[in-house]
Coordinates of C-alpha atoms and ligand atoms in Angstrom, one line a residue:
M191 CA 121.6 111.4 68.5
W192 CA 121.8 114.3 66.2
Y193 CA 118.8 116.7 66.2
P194 CA 117.7 117.9 62.8
G195 CA 117.0 121.5 63.8
H196 CA 120.4 121.7 65.4
I197 CA 122.2 120.2 62.4
A198 CA 120.4 122.8 60.1
K199 CA 121.5 125.7 62.4
T200 CA 125.1 124.5 62.5
K201 CA 125.2 124.0 58.7
R202 CA 123.9 127.5 58.2
A203 CA 126.6 128.9 60.4
I204 CA 129.3 127.1 58.5
K205 CA 127.8 128.3 55.2
D206 CA 128.1 131.9 56.4
N207 CA 131.6 131.5 57.8
I208 CA 133.0 129.6 54.9
K209 CA 132.7 132.7 52.7
A210 CA 135.5 134.4 54.7
V211 CA 138.2 131.7 54.2
S212 CA 140.2 130.1 51.5
A213 CA 140.9 126.8 53.3
V214 CA 139.0 124.3 55.5
I215 CA 140.9 122.4 58.1
E216 CA 139.0 119.3 58.9
L217 CA 139.8 117.4 62.1
V218 CA 139.3 113.7 62.0
D219 CA 139.7 111.1 64.7
S220 CA 142.6 108.8 63.7
R221 CA 140.8 105.8 65.1
I222 CA 137.8 106.2 62.7
P223 CA 139.2 108.0 59.7
Y224 CA 136.0 107.1 57.7
S225 CA 133.2 107.3 60.2
S226 CA 134.3 110.7 61.8
R227 CA 134.1 112.4 58.4
A228 CA 131.0 114.2 57.2
Y229 CA 130.7 113.6 53.5
E230 CA 127.4 115.5 53.2
Y231 CA 129.2 118.8 53.7
A232 CA 131.6 118.3 50.7
S233 CA 129.6 120.7 48.5
L234 CA 129.9 123.5 51.1
F235 CA 133.7 123.2 50.9
R236 CA 133.9 122.7 47.1
D237 CA 135.9 125.8 46.2
K238 CA 138.2 125.7 49.2
K239 CA 141.6 124.2 49.7
K240 CA 141.0 121.1 51.9
I241 CA 143.3 120.1 54.7
I242 CA 142.7 117.0 56.9
I243 CA 144.3 116.7 60.2
F244 CA 144.2 113.2 61.7
N245 CA 144.1 114.0 65.4
K246 CA 144.5 111.6 68.4
Y247 CA 147.4 110.0 66.5
D248 CA 148.7 108.9 70.0
I249 CA 145.9 106.5 70.5
C250 CA 145.4 105.0 67.0
E251 CA 147.1 101.9 65.4
I252 CA 149.4 103.9 63.2
E253 CA 149.8 101.3 60.4
K254 CA 146.1 101.1 59.9
T255 CA 145.5 104.8 60.0
K256 CA 148.4 105.4 57.6
K257 CA 146.5 103.6 54.9
W258 CA 143.9 106.4 55.0
I259 CA 146.4 109.1 54.5
K260 CA 147.2 107.8 51.0
I261 CA 143.5 107.5 50.1
Y262 CA 142.8 111.1 51.1
E263 CA 146.0 112.4 49.5
N264 CA 144.9 110.8 46.3
K265 CA 141.7 112.6 46.5
G266 CA 143.5 115.9 46.6
Y267 CA 143.6 116.7 50.3
I268 CA 146.6 117.9 52.3
V269 CA 146.9 115.4 55.1
K270 CA 148.7 115.7 58.4
T271 CA 148.8 113.5 61.5
V272 CA 149.1 114.9 65.0
S273 CA 148.2 114.7 68.7
L274 CA 146.9 118.1 69.3
K275 CA 146.8 117.5 73.0
S276 CA 150.5 117.3 73.3
I277 CA 152.0 119.7 70.9
N278 CA 152.4 123.5 70.4
I279 CA 149.6 124.0 67.9
K280 CA 150.8 127.5 66.8
N281 CA 154.2 126.1 65.8
F282 CA 152.6 123.1 64.2
L283 CA 150.4 125.4 62.1
K284 CA 153.3 127.7 61.2
K285 CA 155.5 124.8 60.1
N286 CA 153.0 122.4 58.4
I287 CA 149.8 124.2 57.5
A288 CA 150.2 128.0 57.0
N289 CA 151.9 127.6 53.6
E290 CA 149.1 125.3 52.4
I291 CA 146.4 128.0 52.9
P292 CA 145.9 130.0 49.6
E293 CA 146.6 133.7 50.0
K294 CA 143.9 136.2 49.3
F295 CA 144.4 139.9 49.6
N296 CA 147.7 139.1 51.3
E297 CA 146.1 137.0 54.0
R298 CA 145.6 133.3 54.6
R299 CA 142.4 132.5 56.4
A300 CA 141.1 129.1 57.4
L301 CA 138.1 127.6 59.2
V302 CA 138.4 124.6 61.5
V303 CA 135.6 122.0 61.2
G304 CA 135.0 118.5 62.5
A305 CA 132.6 116.0 64.2
P306 CA 132.0 116.4 68.0
N307 CA 134.9 115.4 70.2
V308 CA 137.6 115.3 67.5
G309 CA 139.6 118.1 69.2
K310 CA 138.2 121.4 67.8
S311 CA 138.2 123.2 71.2
T312 CA 141.6 121.8 72.1
F313 CA 142.9 123.3 68.8
I314 CA 141.2 126.7 69.1
N315 CA 141.6 127.3 72.8
S316 CA 145.2 126.4 72.8
L317 CA 145.8 128.9 69.9
K318 CA 144.0 131.5 72.0
G319 CA 146.1 130.6 75.0
K320 CA 143.0 129.6 77.0
K321 CA 142.2 126.6 79.0
T322 CA 140.1 124.0 77.0
T323 CA 136.4 124.3 77.4
S324 CA 134.5 122.1 75.0
V325 CA 132.3 123.7 72.4
G326 CA 130.3 120.5 72.6
N327 CA 127.5 120.7 70.1
T328 CA 126.9 124.4 70.4
P329 CA 125.8 125.8 67.0
G330 CA 128.1 128.4 65.4
I331 CA 127.8 131.8 67.1
T332 CA 126.2 134.3 64.8
R333 CA 127.8 137.5 66.1
G334 CA 130.8 138.9 64.1
V335 CA 133.5 136.2 63.9
Q336 CA 136.9 136.8 65.4
W337 CA 140.2 135.7 64.1
I338 CA 143.2 134.2 65.8
N339 CA 146.6 135.2 64.4
V340 CA 149.0 132.4 63.7
D341 CA 151.6 134.5 62.0
S342 CA 151.5 137.9 60.3
K343 CA 149.4 136.6 57.4
T344 CA 147.7 133.4 58.7
K345 CA 144.4 133.6 60.6
I346 CA 142.1 130.9 62.0
M347 CA 138.5 131.7 62.6
D348 CA 137.8 131.3 66.4
T349 CA 134.5 129.5 65.9
P350 CA 134.9 126.0 64.7
G351 CA 132.2 124.3 62.6
I352 CA 130.6 121.2 63.9
L353 CA 130.0 118.5 61.4
F354 CA 127.5 115.7 61.8
P355 CA 128.5 112.5 60.1
E356 CA 125.8 110.5 58.5
L357 CA 124.6 107.6 60.6
Y358 CA 123.6 105.4 57.6
N359 CA 124.5 102.2 59.3
K360 CA 124.7 101.0 62.9
S361 CA 128.4 100.3 62.8
I362 CA 129.1 103.9 62.1
A363 CA 127.0 105.0 65.1
Y364 CA 128.8 102.4 67.3
K365 CA 132.2 103.6 66.2
L366 CA 131.3 107.2 66.8
I367 CA 130.1 106.2 70.3
L368 CA 133.4 104.3 70.9
A369 CA 135.4 107.4 69.9
G370 CA 133.2 109.7 72.1
C371 CA 131.7 111.6 69.1
L372 CA 128.2 110.4 69.7
K373 CA 126.3 110.0 73.0
A374 CA 124.8 106.5 73.4
E375 CA 121.0 106.4 74.0
D376 CA 118.9 103.6 75.4
D377 CA 120.6 100.3 74.5
E378 CA 123.2 101.8 72.3
A379 CA 125.9 101.7 75.1
D380 CA 125.5 97.9 75.3
D381 CA 125.4 97.5 71.6
A382 CA 128.5 99.7 71.1
A383 CA 130.4 97.7 73.7
F384 CA 129.3 94.4 72.2
F385 CA 130.4 95.7 68.8
A386 CA 133.8 96.7 70.2
F387 CA 134.2 93.3 72.0
D388 CA 133.6 91.4 68.7
Y389 CA 135.9 93.7 66.8
L390 CA 138.7 93.6 69.3
K391 CA 138.4 89.8 69.8
E392 CA 139.1 89.4 66.2
N393 CA 141.6 92.2 65.6
N394 CA 143.2 93.3 68.9
P395 CA 142.6 90.8 71.7
K396 CA 145.4 92.2 73.8
I397 CA 143.1 95.1 74.7
L398 CA 140.5 92.7 76.0
E399 CA 143.0 90.6 77.8
N400 CA 144.4 93.7 79.6
S401 CA 140.9 94.7 80.7
V402 CA 140.3 91.6 82.8
E403 CA 142.1 89.4 85.3
N404 CA 144.7 87.1 83.8
G405 CA 143.2 83.9 82.5
S406 CA 139.6 85.2 82.3
K407 CA 137.8 83.7 79.4
L408 CA 136.8 86.0 76.6
E409 CA 133.7 84.2 75.5
N410 CA 131.0 86.8 75.4
A411 CA 130.7 90.6 75.8
Y412 CA 128.4 90.5 78.8
E413 CA 130.7 88.3 80.9
F414 CA 133.7 90.3 79.7
I415 CA 132.2 93.5 81.1
E416 CA 131.3 91.8 84.3
N417 CA 134.9 90.6 84.6
F418 CA 136.2 94.0 83.8
A419 CA 134.0 95.4 86.6
K420 CA 135.4 92.7 88.9
K421 CA 139.0 93.6 88.2
R422 CA 138.1 97.2 89.0
N423 CA 136.4 96.1 92.2
F424 CA 133.0 97.3 91.1
L425 CA 131.1 94.6 92.9
K426 CA 127.5 93.7 93.5
K427 CA 126.2 91.5 96.3
G428 CA 127.8 88.0 96.1
G429 CA 131.0 89.4 94.5
I430 CA 129.7 89.5 91.0
G431 CA 131.0 92.3 88.8
D432 CA 128.6 95.3 88.5
Y433 CA 127.9 95.2 84.8
Q434 CA 126.3 98.7 84.5
R435 CA 129.2 100.4 86.2
G436 CA 131.7 98.3 84.3
L437 CA 130.1 99.1 81.0
K438 CA 130.1 102.9 81.6
T439 CA 133.8 102.8 82.7
W440 CA 135.0 100.5 80.0
L441 CA 133.3 102.7 77.3
K442 CA 134.8 105.9 78.8
E443 CA 138.3 104.4 78.9
I444 CA 138.0 103.0 75.4
S445 CA 136.9 106.4 74.1
D446 CA 139.7 108.2 76.0
G447 CA 142.3 105.7 74.5
K448 CA 143.3 104.5 78.0
L449 CA 143.2 100.8 77.1
G450 CA 145.6 100.9 74.2
R451 CA 145.8 102.0 70.6
I452 CA 142.8 101.1 68.4
T453 CA 141.9 101.9 64.8
Y454 CA 138.5 100.6 63.9
E455 CA 138.6 100.8 60.2
I456 CA 140.8 100.3 57.1
P457 CA 140.1 101.4 53.6
D458 CA 140.0 97.9 52.2
E459 CA 136.6 97.4 53.9
Y460 CA 135.0 100.0 51.7
E461 CA 134.0 99.7 48.1
E462 CA 133.9 103.4 47.6
I463 CA 135.3 106.2 49.7
K464 CA 133.6 109.5 49.2
V465 CA 135.4 112.9 49.5
Ligands
GDP273 P1 135.6 119.1 70.3 O1 134.3 118.5 70.7 O2 135.9 118.7 68.8 O3 135.8 120.5 70.6 O4 136.8 118.2 71.1 P2 137.7 118.7 72.3 O5 138.7 119.6 71.9 O6 136.8 119.1 73.4 O7 138.4 117.3 72.7 C1 137.6 116.1 73.0 C2 138.5 115.2 73.9 O8 139.6 114.7 73.2 C3 139.1 116.0 75.1 O9 139.0 115.1 76.3 C4 140.5 116.2 74.7 O10 141.4 116.3 75.8 C5 140.8 114.9 73.9 N1 141.8 115.1 72.9 C6 142.0 116.2 72.0 N2 143.2 116.0 71.3 C7 143.7 114.8 71.7 C8 144.8 114.0 71.3 O11 145.6 114.4 70.4 N3 145.0 112.8 71.9 C9 144.2 112.4 72.8 N4 144.4 111.2 73.4 N5 143.1 113.0 73.2 C10 142.8 114.2 72.7

């Protein structure tokens, strides 16, 4: 869950840091281009050039995700797709982003923002030439900010801003759990897995079929997870699949994109898409 005090602190840090830049680079998870955005922050970014980077492009269903690109471009964003994990980020920025950042006093300064787990640390640490350590949910650091040089003019703030998407319905929370952006509490792990099972059964049954032994029935989510556990040899007494262990592993592999490409949402499902 998100904690109100924490959200407020993080928002304040972004508010301070935003003054120093002319562009905001928002990282979004390509699998949930709607749910991993944080619309509530729009007013903070009002006067800035807005760049959206759809990250984890390697594990999304490209045709579905592409539909979002048009939507956000029509709303005035610069949109790029990428797999930050497998590229040279400095070169990518020089080639695709630097020219988009408005110049002020002969410099182009930008702030990176995004929901938890969308790739902020991967982005920043690779630019710094350091091994990735997750910033997790740590609120923005208040000491004087540092800048990472991309080229002679372009600088990225070394402290990314953490955005907290609004959880105004359960399916948003489940999708954030499935993408690893939100930690599941209590029964939410079961609920998220059941949500994924229903979605995949309808839209992408191959992923389910590949998770269990050939010929296993895909009737309900509980049995599905048990069968997944069985395939992995997570067994309880009597040779039954260990549901709890299966659940944990399946959710982890889904969120890491190990079971195949998934995009959970398309623009047609939404009446209105905010900025
Ligand atoms: P942060 O919480 O926004 O700082 O996210 P991190 O940079 O810590 O990344 C979260 C997880 O996503 C890590 O396990 C990364 O290795 C992984 N990740 C980052 N970029 C990509 C990508 O382009 N593709 C895939 N498949 N995984 C990625």
